[in-house]
C-alpha cells in the first residue's frame, strides 16, 4: 500500500531532516576548513589518520565489540530460548537481573564488578567486553525476547527434535535463522555500545577508540570535528550493513525459491 | 520406498500426571509392525499425551515403552528415530520445502546430494515434486502438512506419529489428505500412531481405533467393531450417535424395548434401565391403523445420502432419532404417524 505524502507531511519531513542535516552539513563544512578558514581541504582528516594510536585504538575497540557480540549471543540466545520453552518461572528473575545495569550507576559498577573479575581478566583490556555484556543486557534481552515471542518456538523446536536434531543443531539451524532480525538487532546494540563506551574504559584505565578521541581532540577543535564526522559516518555504515544485509539475504532466498 | 524396519510398539502401564490432573492412567497399547492405530477421544482425554510420551517429547511418566521389545523410556526424543507431524504448521520458515524435508538427514550428517535426492523422492511421493524450491509460507495449509509428512518420512522412521495433522485444514482438503496419508502409510509400511478427535477420520484411516476417555483406553479394535460392538457404554455413546431407549428386563440375557425382545450384550451397566440403539438400527413404517401408531414424525433432516428423522414416541413422549437412506425417507413428512421397529439383534444397557 503506497501512501502519497501531502503538503503538510512534506513540511514535517523537511523540518525533521533539516534538524538532523544542518548540524551535520555545518560540522562537515567546518571540518574541511584549512589555513585558518581561508580554504578547504582534507588536511584535518589526514591528520586523524596520521595521528599516533588511531589504528591501534580503533583495532582494540573493534576486537572488544566482536568479543562482546559473541559473548552476548552465546550467553543470551540459549538462556532466553530456555525461558520461553519451559523456564517460564525464572523469567521474572532474569528480566529483573537484566534491568539492573540500567539502575546501577556505571561508576559503582566499574569498580565493584571490575575487582570481582578473576585477576587474569583484570590484567587485559578484554575485561571491558565482559562489562559491556552486562551493560548491554537490558537492550539485548529485549531484542531477543521480542524476537522469540513472535515465532511458534515450541512447535519448531519439537519438530526439529523429532527430526533427530540435538538442541545445539536446533539452535543453529532453526531458531537463530528464524529470529535473524532480532539476533542482528542484539548484535548491533552490543557492537554500538562497545564501540562508543567511554566511562568504563576511562575508569579502568584502558585505551579504546573513544578515550583516544577524547585525548587527541583536546585543544584541536577542527580535528575533533573531523573525528566526530568520521565516527558518525562509521556508525551510519554499520547501521546500514545491519539494516540491509538480512533483507538482501532474505530476498535472495525468496528469488531462489520462486525461480 | 517400503521401510525395511517395521517395528512393533508396546506401551505398558503408562501413567502421566500434570499437577493434580491425571492425563493418562494405566494406559497400555500394542501396535503391530506396519499397523496404523488411531487414538480417538475428546480434547483432554490424554490421546496427545500418549503420542508425545512415545515421541519422547513428554517425560516424567510411569510405565514402559517398548520398540521391538526394547525399552526406550530413557532415550531422548532426538534419538528415537520417529517421524512426527504436528497439528500446527511446523515447517521451518527460513528453509525451502526441499531443505525442510532434507532436515532430518542434514542433522544426521548425510551429504547434501544424497539427502536432496531422498527429499525429492519424498516430495514426489506426497505429490509436491515441483514445490521443492518454495518457502513454507508460500504453500497452502494442506500442502504444508504434506511437506511435514514428507519431512517425517525422510528419516525412514521406526514409527510415524501424527498428532491431529488434519485439524487445521478445511473439510474438503481434510478428506483428500486423509485418504492420501492412508495410501502413503500402506506404501511405506511404517508403524503409525494417529491421534484425532474426529471419529470419521479415525474410522476411515485406521486399522484399529483406540477410544479414549479421561486418560483411559476404553476399547481398541477395528473400526467396524468399535462401531458395531462397542465394548463399553462410554465408547458406544462417544462413537456415532446413540438413542437411549427404556427397557424392561426379561431375563439375564434379554430385554424388551417397546414390547420387542432383544438380546443383551456384555459390557453394559447391569442392572441398567436404558438400551443403547443406533439411529440406523431403527426402522419406520407408516402406521396402518391410525389409533395404534407407536410414534409421530417430528422433524426430518436431509444429510445427502441419509436422512435423519426425529420421532416422538406415543407412550412416553421420548424423542428418538432414526436414520435411513434418503430415498426411503421420501414417504415420511412431519406429522406422519409411524410404527417403530428395533432392528438391533443385541444391545448394551446403560444406567
JSON list of N, CA and C in Angstrom, two decimals, chain A residues 100-164:
[
{"chain": "A", "resi": 100, "resn": "UNK", "atom": "N", "xyz": [18.97, -4.52, 35.94]},
{"chain": "A", "resi": 100, "resn": "UNK", "atom": "CA", "xyz": [19.84, -3.94, 36.97]},
{"chain": "A", "resi": 100, "resn": "UNK", "atom": "C", "xyz": [20.89, -2.98, 36.39]},
{"chain": "A", "resi": 101, "resn": "UNK", "atom": "N", "xyz": [21.56, -3.34, 35.27]},
{"chain": "A", "resi": 101, "resn": "UNK", "atom": "CA", "xyz": [22.58, -2.43, 34.74]},
{"chain": "A", "resi": 101, "resn": "UNK", "atom": "C", "xyz": [22.05, -1.04, 34.42]},
{"chain": "A", "resi": 102, "resn": "UNK", "atom": "N", "xyz": [20.73, -0.91, 34.19]},
{"chain": "A", "resi": 102, "resn": "UNK", "atom": "CA", "xyz": [20.17, 0.41, 33.91]},
{"chain": "A", "resi": 102, "resn": "UNK", "atom": "C", "xyz": [20.10, 1.24, 35.18]},
{"chain": "A", "resi": 103, "resn": "UNK", "atom": "N", "xyz": [19.99, 0.56, 36.33]},
{"chain": "A", "resi": 103, "resn": "UNK", "atom": "CA", "xyz": [19.74, 1.24, 37.59]},
{"chain": "A", "resi": 103, "resn": "UNK", "atom": "C", "xyz": [21.04, 1.56, 38.31]},
{"chain": "A", "resi": 104, "resn": "UNK", "atom": "N", "xyz": [21.98, 0.63, 38.23]},
{"chain": "A", "resi": 104, "resn": "UNK", "atom": "CA", "xyz": [23.24, 0.82, 38.95]},
{"chain": "A", "resi": 104, "resn": "UNK", "atom": "C", "xyz": [24.13, 1.79, 38.17]},
{"chain": "A", "resi": 105, "resn": "UNK", "atom": "N", "xyz": [24.62, 2.85, 38.81]},
{"chain": "A", "resi": 105, "resn": "UNK", "atom": "CA", "xyz": [25.49, 3.79, 38.09]},
{"chain": "A", "resi": 105, "resn": "UNK", "atom": "C", "xyz": [26.77, 3.09, 37.64]},
{"chain": "A", "resi": 106, "resn": "UNK", "atom": "N", "xyz": [27.21, 3.46, 36.45]},
{"chain": "A", "resi": 106, "resn": "UNK", "atom": "CA", "xyz": [28.38, 2.79, 35.87]},
{"chain": "A", "resi": 106, "resn": "UNK", "atom": "C", "xyz": [29.60, 2.90, 36.78]},
{"chain": "A", "resi": 107, "resn": "UNK", "atom": "N", "xyz": [29.67, 4.01, 37.50]},
{"chain": "A", "resi": 107, "resn": "UNK", "atom": "CA", "xyz": [30.85, 4.25, 38.33]},
{"chain": "A", "resi": 107, "resn": "UNK", "atom": "C", "xyz": [31.00, 3.19, 39.44]},
{"chain": "A", "resi": 108, "resn": "UNK", "atom": "N", "xyz": [29.89, 2.93, 40.14]},
{"chain": "A", "resi": 108, "resn": "UNK", "atom": "CA", "xyz": [29.97, 1.94, 41.21]},
{"chain": "A", "resi": 108, "resn": "UNK", "atom": "C", "xyz": [30.15, 0.54, 40.61]},
{"chain": "A", "resi": 109, "resn": "UNK", "atom": "N", "xyz": [29.54, 0.39, 39.50]},
{"chain": "A", "resi": 109, "resn": "UNK", "atom": "CA", "xyz": [29.57, -0.88, 38.80]},
{"chain": "A", "resi": 109, "resn": "UNK", "atom": "C", "xyz": [31.00, -1.22, 38.35]},
{"chain": "A", "resi": 110, "resn": "UNK", "atom": "N", "xyz": [31.68, -0.20, 37.77]},
{"chain": "A", "resi": 110, "resn": "UNK", "atom": "CA", "xyz": [33.02, -0.43, 37.24]},
{"chain": "A", "resi": 110, "resn": "UNK", "atom": "C", "xyz": [33.98, -0.93, 38.32]},
{"chain": "A", "resi": 111, "resn": "UNK", "atom": "N", "xyz": [33.97, -0.25, 39.45]},
{"chain": "A", "resi": 111, "resn": "UNK", "atom": "CA", "xyz": [34.92, -0.61, 40.50]},
{"chain": "A", "resi": 111, "resn": "UNK", "atom": "C", "xyz": [34.52, -1.93, 41.15]},
{"chain": "A", "resi": 112, "resn": "UNK", "atom": "N", "xyz": [33.23, -2.07, 41.43]},
{"chain": "A", "resi": 112, "resn": "UNK", "atom": "CA", "xyz": [32.76, -3.29, 42.08]},
{"chain": "A", "resi": 112, "resn": "UNK", "atom": "C", "xyz": [32.97, -4.53, 41.23]},
{"chain": "A", "resi": 113, "resn": "UNK", "atom": "N", "xyz": [32.34, -4.53, 40.06]},
{"chain": "A", "resi": 113, "resn": "UNK", "atom": "CA", "xyz": [32.42, -5.70, 39.19]},
{"chain": "A", "resi": 113, "resn": "UNK", "atom": "C", "xyz": [33.86, -5.92, 38.72]},
{"chain": "A", "resi": 114, "resn": "UNK", "atom": "N", "xyz": [34.55, -4.78, 38.47]},
{"chain": "A", "resi": 114, "resn": "UNK", "atom": "CA", "xyz": [35.93, -4.87, 37.98]},
{"chain": "A", "resi": 114, "resn": "UNK", "atom": "C", "xyz": [36.81, -5.68, 38.93]},
{"chain": "A", "resi": 115, "resn": "UNK", "atom": "N", "xyz": [36.68, -5.39, 40.22]},
{"chain": "A", "resi": 115, "resn": "UNK", "atom": "CA", "xyz": [37.55, -6.11, 41.17]},
{"chain": "A", "resi": 115, "resn": "UNK", "atom": "C", "xyz": [37.07, -7.54, 41.40]},
{"chain": "A", "resi": 116, "resn": "UNK", "atom": "N", "xyz": [35.80, -7.80, 41.08]},
{"chain": "A", "resi": 116, "resn": "UNK", "atom": "CA", "xyz": [35.28, -9.16, 41.28]},
{"chain": "A", "resi": 116, "resn": "UNK", "atom": "C", "xyz": [35.78, -10.11, 40.19]},
{"chain": "A", "resi": 117, "resn": "UNK", "atom": "N", "xyz": [36.24, -9.58, 39.07]},
{"chain": "A", "resi": 117, "resn": "UNK", "atom": "CA", "xyz": [36.76, -10.43, 37.99]},
{"chain": "A", "resi": 117, "resn": "UNK", "atom": "C", "xyz": [38.00, -11.19, 38.43]},
{"chain": "A", "resi": 118, "resn": "UNK", "atom": "N", "xyz": [38.22, -12.36, 37.89]},
{"chain": "A", "resi": 118, "resn": "UNK", "atom": "CA", "xyz": [39.48, -13.05, 38.17]},
{"chain": "A", "resi": 118, "resn": "UNK", "atom": "C", "xyz": [40.65, -12.20, 37.68]},
{"chain": "A", "resi": 119, "resn": "UNK", "atom": "N", "xyz": [41.81, -12.33, 38.35]},
{"chain": "A", "resi": 119, "resn": "UNK", "atom": "CA", "xyz": [42.93, -11.42, 38.08]},
{"chain": "A", "resi": 119, "resn": "UNK", "atom": "C", "xyz": [43.42, -11.50, 36.64]},
{"chain": "A", "resi": 120, "resn": "UNK", "atom": "N", "xyz": [43.39, -12.70, 36.05]},
{"chain": "A", "resi": 120, "resn": "UNK", "atom": "CA", "xyz": [43.93, -12.79, 34.67]},
{"chain": "A", "resi": 120, "resn": "UNK", "atom": "C", "xyz": [43.10, -11.93, 33.72]},
{"chain": "A", "resi": 121, "resn": "UNK", "atom": "N", "xyz": [41.81, -11.74, 34.06]},
{"chain": "A", "resi": 121, "resn": "UNK", "atom": "CA", "xyz": [40.96, -10.90, 33.22]},
{"chain": "A", "resi": 121, "resn": "UNK", "atom": "C", "xyz": [41.22, -9.42, 33.52]},
{"chain": "A", "resi": 122, "resn": "UNK", "atom": "N", "xyz": [41.47, -9.13, 34.80]},
{"chain": "A", "resi": 122, "resn": "UNK", "atom": "CA", "xyz": [41.68, -7.73, 35.17]},
{"chain": "A", "resi": 122, "resn": "UNK", "atom": "C", "xyz": [42.92, -7.14, 34.50]},
{"chain": "A", "resi": 123, "resn": "UNK", "atom": "N", "xyz": [43.84, -8.03, 34.10]},
{"chain": "A", "resi": 123, "resn": "UNK", "atom": "CA", "xyz": [45.08, -7.51, 33.55]},
{"chain": "A", "resi": 123, "resn": "UNK", "atom": "C", "xyz": [45.02, -7.35, 32.03]},
{"chain": "A", "resi": 124, "resn": "UNK", "atom": "N", "xyz": [43.88, -7.58, 31.43]},
{"chain": "A", "resi": 124, "resn": "UNK", "atom": "CA", "xyz": [43.79, -7.37, 29.98]},
{"chain": "A", "resi": 124, "resn": "UNK", "atom": "C", "xyz": [42.63, -6.44, 29.65]},
{"chain": "A", "resi": 125, "resn": "UNK", "atom": "N", "xyz": [42.76, -5.78, 28.50]},
{"chain": "A", "resi": 125, "resn": "UNK", "atom": "CA", "xyz": [41.72, -4.83, 28.09]},
{"chain": "A", "resi": 125, "resn": "UNK", "atom": "C", "xyz": [40.40, -5.55, 27.82]},
{"chain": "A", "resi": 126, "resn": "UNK", "atom": "N", "xyz": [40.45, -6.86, 27.57]},
{"chain": "A", "resi": 126, "resn": "UNK", "atom": "CA", "xyz": [39.23, -7.60, 27.23]},
{"chain": "A", "resi": 126, "resn": "UNK", "atom": "C", "xyz": [38.26, -7.73, 28.39]},
{"chain": "A", "resi": 127, "resn": "UNK", "atom": "N", "xyz": [38.73, -7.35, 29.60]},
{"chain": "A", "resi": 127, "resn": "UNK", "atom": "CA", "xyz": [37.76, -7.33, 30.71]},
{"chain": "A", "resi": 127, "resn": "UNK", "atom": "C", "xyz": [36.61, -6.38, 30.38]},
{"chain": "A", "resi": 128, "resn": "UNK", "atom": "N", "xyz": [36.93, -5.37, 29.58]},
{"chain": "A", "resi": 128, "resn": "UNK", "atom": "CA", "xyz": [35.87, -4.41, 29.21]},
{"chain": "A", "resi": 128, "resn": "UNK", "atom": "C", "xyz": [34.71, -5.11, 28.50]},
{"chain": "A", "resi": 129, "resn": "UNK", "atom": "N", "xyz": [35.04, -6.10, 27.63]},
{"chain": "A", "resi": 129, "resn": "UNK", "atom": "CA", "xyz": [33.99, -6.80, 26.91]},
{"chain": "A", "resi": 129, "resn": "UNK", "atom": "C", "xyz": [32.97, -7.40, 27.85]},
{"chain": "A", "resi": 130, "resn": "UNK", "atom": "N", "xyz": [33.48, -8.00, 28.93]},
{"chain": "A", "resi": 130, "resn": "UNK", "atom": "CA", "xyz": [32.56, -8.66, 29.85]},
{"chain": "A", "resi": 130, "resn": "UNK", "atom": "C", "xyz": [31.68, -7.64, 30.57]},
{"chain": "A", "resi": 131, "resn": "UNK", "atom": "N", "xyz": [32.26, -6.47, 30.83]},
{"chain": "A", "resi": 131, "resn": "UNK", "atom": "CA", "xyz": [31.45, -5.40, 31.41]},
{"chain": "A", "resi": 131, "resn": "UNK", "atom": "C", "xyz": [30.42, -4.89, 30.40]},
{"chain": "A", "resi": 132, "resn": "UNK", "atom": "N", "xyz": [30.85, -4.81, 29.14]},
{"chain": "A", "resi": 132, "resn": "UNK", "atom": "CA", "xyz": [29.92, -4.35, 28.11]},
{"chain": "A", "resi": 132, "resn": "UNK", "atom": "C", "xyz": [28.76, -5.32, 27.94]},
{"chain": "A", "resi": 133, "resn": "UNK", "atom": "N", "xyz": [29.05, -6.62, 28.08]},
{"chain": "A", "resi": 133, "resn": "UNK", "atom": "CA", "xyz": [27.98, -7.61, 28.01]},
{"chain": "A", "resi": 133, "resn": "UNK", "atom": "C", "xyz": [26.93, -7.29, 29.07]},
{"chain": "A", "resi": 134, "resn": "UNK", "atom": "N", "xyz": [27.42, -6.98, 30.28]},
{"chain": "A", "resi": 134, "resn": "UNK", "atom": "CA", "xyz": [26.49, -6.69, 31.37]},
{"chain": "A", "resi": 134, "resn": "UNK", "atom": "C", "xyz": [25.73, -5.39, 31.10]},
{"chain": "A", "resi": 135, "resn": "UNK", "atom": "N", "xyz": [26.45, -4.37, 30.67]},
{"chain": "A", "resi": 135, "resn": "UNK", "atom": "CA", "xyz": [25.81, -3.08, 30.43]},
{"chain": "A", "resi": 135, "resn": "UNK", "atom": "C", "xyz": [24.77, -3.19, 29.31]},
{"chain": "A", "resi": 136, "resn": "UNK", "atom": "N", "xyz": [25.02, -4.07, 28.34]},
{"chain": "A", "resi": 136, "resn": "UNK", "atom": "CA", "xyz": [24.08, -4.16, 27.21]},
{"chain": "A", "resi": 136, "resn": "UNK", "atom": "C", "xyz": [22.92, -5.11, 27.47]},
{"chain": "A", "resi": 137, "resn": "UNK", "atom": "N", "xyz": [22.93, -5.81, 28.62]},
{"chain": "A", "resi": 137, "resn": "UNK", "atom": "CA", "xyz": [21.86, -6.77, 28.91]},
{"chain": "A", "resi": 137, "resn": "UNK", "atom": "C", "xyz": [20.44, -6.22, 28.74]},
{"chain": "A", "resi": 138, "resn": "UNK", "atom": "N", "xyz": [20.14, -5.02, 29.28]},
{"chain": "A", "resi": 138, "resn": "UNK", "atom": "CA", "xyz": [18.75, -4.56, 29.17]},
{"chain": "A", "resi": 138, "resn": "UNK", "atom": "C", "xyz": [18.29, -4.48, 27.72]},
{"chain": "A", "resi": 139, "resn": "UNK", "atom": "N", "xyz": [19.18, -4.11, 26.82]},
{"chain": "A", "resi": 139, "resn": "UNK", "atom": "CA", "xyz": [18.80, -3.93, 25.41]},
{"chain": "A", "resi": 139, "resn": "UNK", "atom": "C", "xyz": [18.77, -5.27, 24.67]},
{"chain": "A", "resi": 140, "resn": "UNK", "atom": "N", "xyz": [19.83, -6.05, 24.85]},
{"chain": "A", "resi": 140, "resn": "UNK", "atom": "CA", "xyz": [19.88, -7.31, 24.11]},
{"chain": "A", "resi": 140, "resn": "UNK", "atom": "C", "xyz": [18.80, -8.26, 24.57]},
{"chain": "A", "resi": 141, "resn": "UNK", "atom": "N", "xyz": [18.50, -8.24, 25.87]},
{"chain": "A", "resi": 141, "resn": "UNK", "atom": "CA", "xyz": [17.43, -9.12, 26.37]},
{"chain": "A", "resi": 141, "resn": "UNK", "atom": "C", "xyz": [16.12, -8.80, 25.67]},
{"chain": "A", "resi": 142, "resn": "UNK", "atom": "N", "xyz": [15.76, -7.50, 25.63]},
{"chain": "A", "resi": 142, "resn": "UNK", "atom": "CA", "xyz": [14.50, -7.08, 24.98]},
{"chain": "A", "resi": 142, "resn": "UNK", "atom": "C", "xyz": [14.47, -7.55, 23.52]},
{"chain": "A", "resi": 143, "resn": "UNK", "atom": "N", "xyz": [15.55, -7.26, 22.81]},
{"chain": "A", "resi": 143, "resn": "UNK", "atom": "CA", "xyz": [15.57, -7.57, 21.37]},
{"chain": "A", "resi": 143, "resn": "UNK", "atom": "C", "xyz": [15.30, -9.05, 21.14]},
{"chain": "A", "resi": 144, "resn": "UNK", "atom": "N", "xyz": [16.01, -9.91, 21.88]},
{"chain": "A", "resi": 144, "resn": "UNK", "atom": "CA", "xyz": [15.87, -11.34, 21.66]},
{"chain": "A", "resi": 144, "resn": "UNK", "atom": "C", "xyz": [14.52, -11.85, 22.17]},
{"chain": "A", "resi": 145, "resn": "UNK", "atom": "N", "xyz": [14.07, -11.30, 23.30]},
{"chain": "A", "resi": 145, "resn": "UNK", "atom": "CA", "xyz": [12.80, -11.73, 23.87]},
{"chain": "A", "resi": 145, "resn": "UNK", "atom": "C", "xyz": [11.65, -11.47, 22.89]},
{"chain": "A", "resi": 146, "resn": "UNK", "atom": "N", "xyz": [11.64, -10.28, 22.31]},
{"chain": "A", "resi": 146, "resn": "UNK", "atom": "CA", "xyz": [10.60, -9.93, 21.35]},
{"chain": "A", "resi": 146, "resn": "UNK", "atom": "C", "xyz": [10.67, -10.85, 20.14]},
{"chain": "A", "resi": 147, "resn": "UNK", "atom": "N", "xyz": [11.89, -11.10, 19.66]},
{"chain": "A", "resi": 147, "resn": "UNK", "atom": "CA", "xyz": [12.07, -11.98, 18.50]},
{"chain": "A", "resi": 147, "resn": "UNK", "atom": "C", "xyz": [11.51, -13.37, 18.76]},
{"chain": "A", "resi": 148, "resn": "UNK", "atom": "N", "xyz": [11.80, -13.91, 19.91]},
{"chain": "A", "resi": 148, "resn": "UNK", "atom": "CA", "xyz": [11.35, -15.27, 20.22]},
{"chain": "A", "resi": 148, "resn": "UNK", "atom": "C", "xyz": [9.86, -15.33, 20.48]},
{"chain": "A", "resi": 149, "resn": "UNK", "atom": "N", "xyz": [9.30, -14.22, 21.00]},
{"chain": "A", "resi": 149, "resn": "UNK", "atom": "CA", "xyz": [7.85, -14.22, 21.26]},
{"chain": "A", "resi": 149, "resn": "UNK", "atom": "C", "xyz": [7.06, -14.23, 19.97]},
{"chain": "A", "resi": 150, "resn": "UNK", "atom": "N", "xyz": [7.70, -13.81, 18.88]},
{"chain": "A", "resi": 150, "resn": "UNK", "atom": "CA", "xyz": [6.94, -13.65, 17.64]},
{"chain": "A", "resi": 150, "resn": "UNK", "atom": "C", "xyz": [6.95, -14.90, 16.76]},
{"chain": "A", "resi": 151, "resn": "UNK", "atom": "N", "xyz": [7.57, -15.98, 17.23]},
{"chain": "A", "resi": 151, "resn": "UNK", "atom": "CA", "xyz": [7.56, -17.21, 16.41]},
{"chain": "A", "resi": 151, "resn": "UNK", "atom": "C", "xyz": [6.96, -18.37, 17.23]},
{"chain": "A", "resi": 152, "resn": "UNK", "atom": "N", "xyz": [6.42, -19.39, 16.54]},
{"chain": "A", "resi": 152, "resn": "UNK", "atom": "CA", "xyz": [5.89, -20.56, 17.26]},
{"chain": "A", "resi": 152, "resn": "UNK", "atom": "C", "xyz": [7.04, -21.43, 17.71]},
{"chain": "A", "resi": 153, "resn": "UNK", "atom": "N", "xyz": [7.75, -20.96, 18.74]},
{"chain": "A", "resi": 153, "resn": "UNK", "atom": "CA", "xyz": [9.02, -21.58, 19.12]},
{"chain": "A", "resi": 153, "resn": "UNK", "atom": "C", "xyz": [8.88, -23.06, 19.48]},
{"chain": "A", "resi": 154, "resn": "UNK", "atom": "N", "xyz": [7.88, -23.35, 20.33]},
{"chain": "A", "resi": 154, "resn": "UNK", "atom": "CA", "xyz": [7.77, -24.73, 20.84]},
{"chain": "A", "resi": 154, "resn": "UNK", "atom": "C", "xyz": [7.57, -25.73, 19.70]},
{"chain": "A", "resi": 155, "resn": "UNK", "atom": "N", "xyz": [6.66, -25.38, 18.78]},
{"chain": "A", "resi": 155, "resn": "UNK", "atom": "CA", "xyz": [6.40, -26.28, 17.66]},
{"chain": "A", "resi": 155, "resn": "UNK", "atom": "C", "xyz": [7.66, -26.49, 16.83]},
{"chain": "A", "resi": 156, "resn": "UNK", "atom": "N", "xyz": [8.37, -25.41, 16.54]},
{"chain": "A", "resi": 156, "resn": "UNK", "atom": "CA", "xyz": [9.58, -25.52, 15.72]},
{"chain": "A", "resi": 156, "resn": "UNK", "atom": "C", "xyz": [10.63, -26.39, 16.43]},
{"chain": "A", "resi": 157, "resn": "UNK", "atom": "N", "xyz": [10.79, -26.17, 17.73]},
{"chain": "A", "resi": 157, "resn": "UNK", "atom": "CA", "xyz": [11.78, -26.94, 18.47]},
{"chain": "A", "resi": 157, "resn": "UNK", "atom": "C", "xyz": [11.39, -28.41, 18.49]},
{"chain": "A", "resi": 158, "resn": "UNK", "atom": "N", "xyz": [10.11, -28.68, 18.73]},
{"chain": "A", "resi": 158, "resn": "UNK", "atom": "CA", "xyz": [9.68, -30.08, 18.78]},
{"chain": "A", "resi": 158, "resn": "UNK", "atom": "C", "xyz": [9.81, -30.75, 17.42]},
{"chain": "A", "resi": 159, "resn": "UNK", "atom": "N", "xyz": [9.48, -30.00, 16.36]},
{"chain": "A", "resi": 159, "resn": "UNK", "atom": "CA", "xyz": [9.62, -30.56, 15.02]},
{"chain": "A", "resi": 159, "resn": "UNK", "atom": "C", "xyz": [11.08, -30.88, 14.75]},
{"chain": "A", "resi": 160, "resn": "UNK", "atom": "N", "xyz": [11.96, -30.00, 15.20]},
{"chain": "A", "resi": 160, "resn": "UNK", "atom": "CA", "xyz": [13.38, -30.22, 14.97]},
{"chain": "A", "resi": 160, "resn": "UNK", "atom": "C", "xyz": [13.90, -31.40, 15.79]},
{"chain": "A", "resi": 161, "resn": "UNK", "atom": "N", "xyz": [13.47, -31.46, 17.04]},
{"chain": "A", "resi": 161, "resn": "UNK", "atom": "CA", "xyz": [13.88, -32.57, 17.92]},
{"chain": "A", "resi": 161, "resn": "UNK", "atom": "C", "xyz": [13.39, -33.90, 17.34]},
{"chain": "A", "resi": 162, "resn": "UNK", "atom": "N", "xyz": [12.13, -33.90, 16.90]},
{"chain": "A", "resi": 162, "resn": "UNK", "atom": "CA", "xyz": [11.57, -35.14, 16.36]},
{"chain": "A", "resi": 162, "resn": "UNK", "atom": "C", "xyz": [12.30, -35.55, 15.08]},
{"chain": "A", "resi": 163, "resn": "UNK", "atom": "N", "xyz": [12.85, -34.57, 14.36]},
{"chain": "A", "resi": 163, "resn": "UNK", "atom": "CA", "xyz": [13.61, -34.90, 13.16]},
{"chain": "A", "resi": 163, "resn": "UNK", "atom": "C", "xyz": [14.98, -35.47, 13.50]},
{"chain": "A", "resi": 164, "resn": "UNK", "atom": "N", "xyz": [15.34, -35.43, 14.78]},
{"chain": "A", "resi": 164, "resn": "UNK", "atom": "CA", "xyz": [16.61, -36.01, 15.20]},
{"chain": "A", "resi": 164, "resn": "UNK", "atom": "C", "xyz": [17.69, -35.00, 15.53]}
]
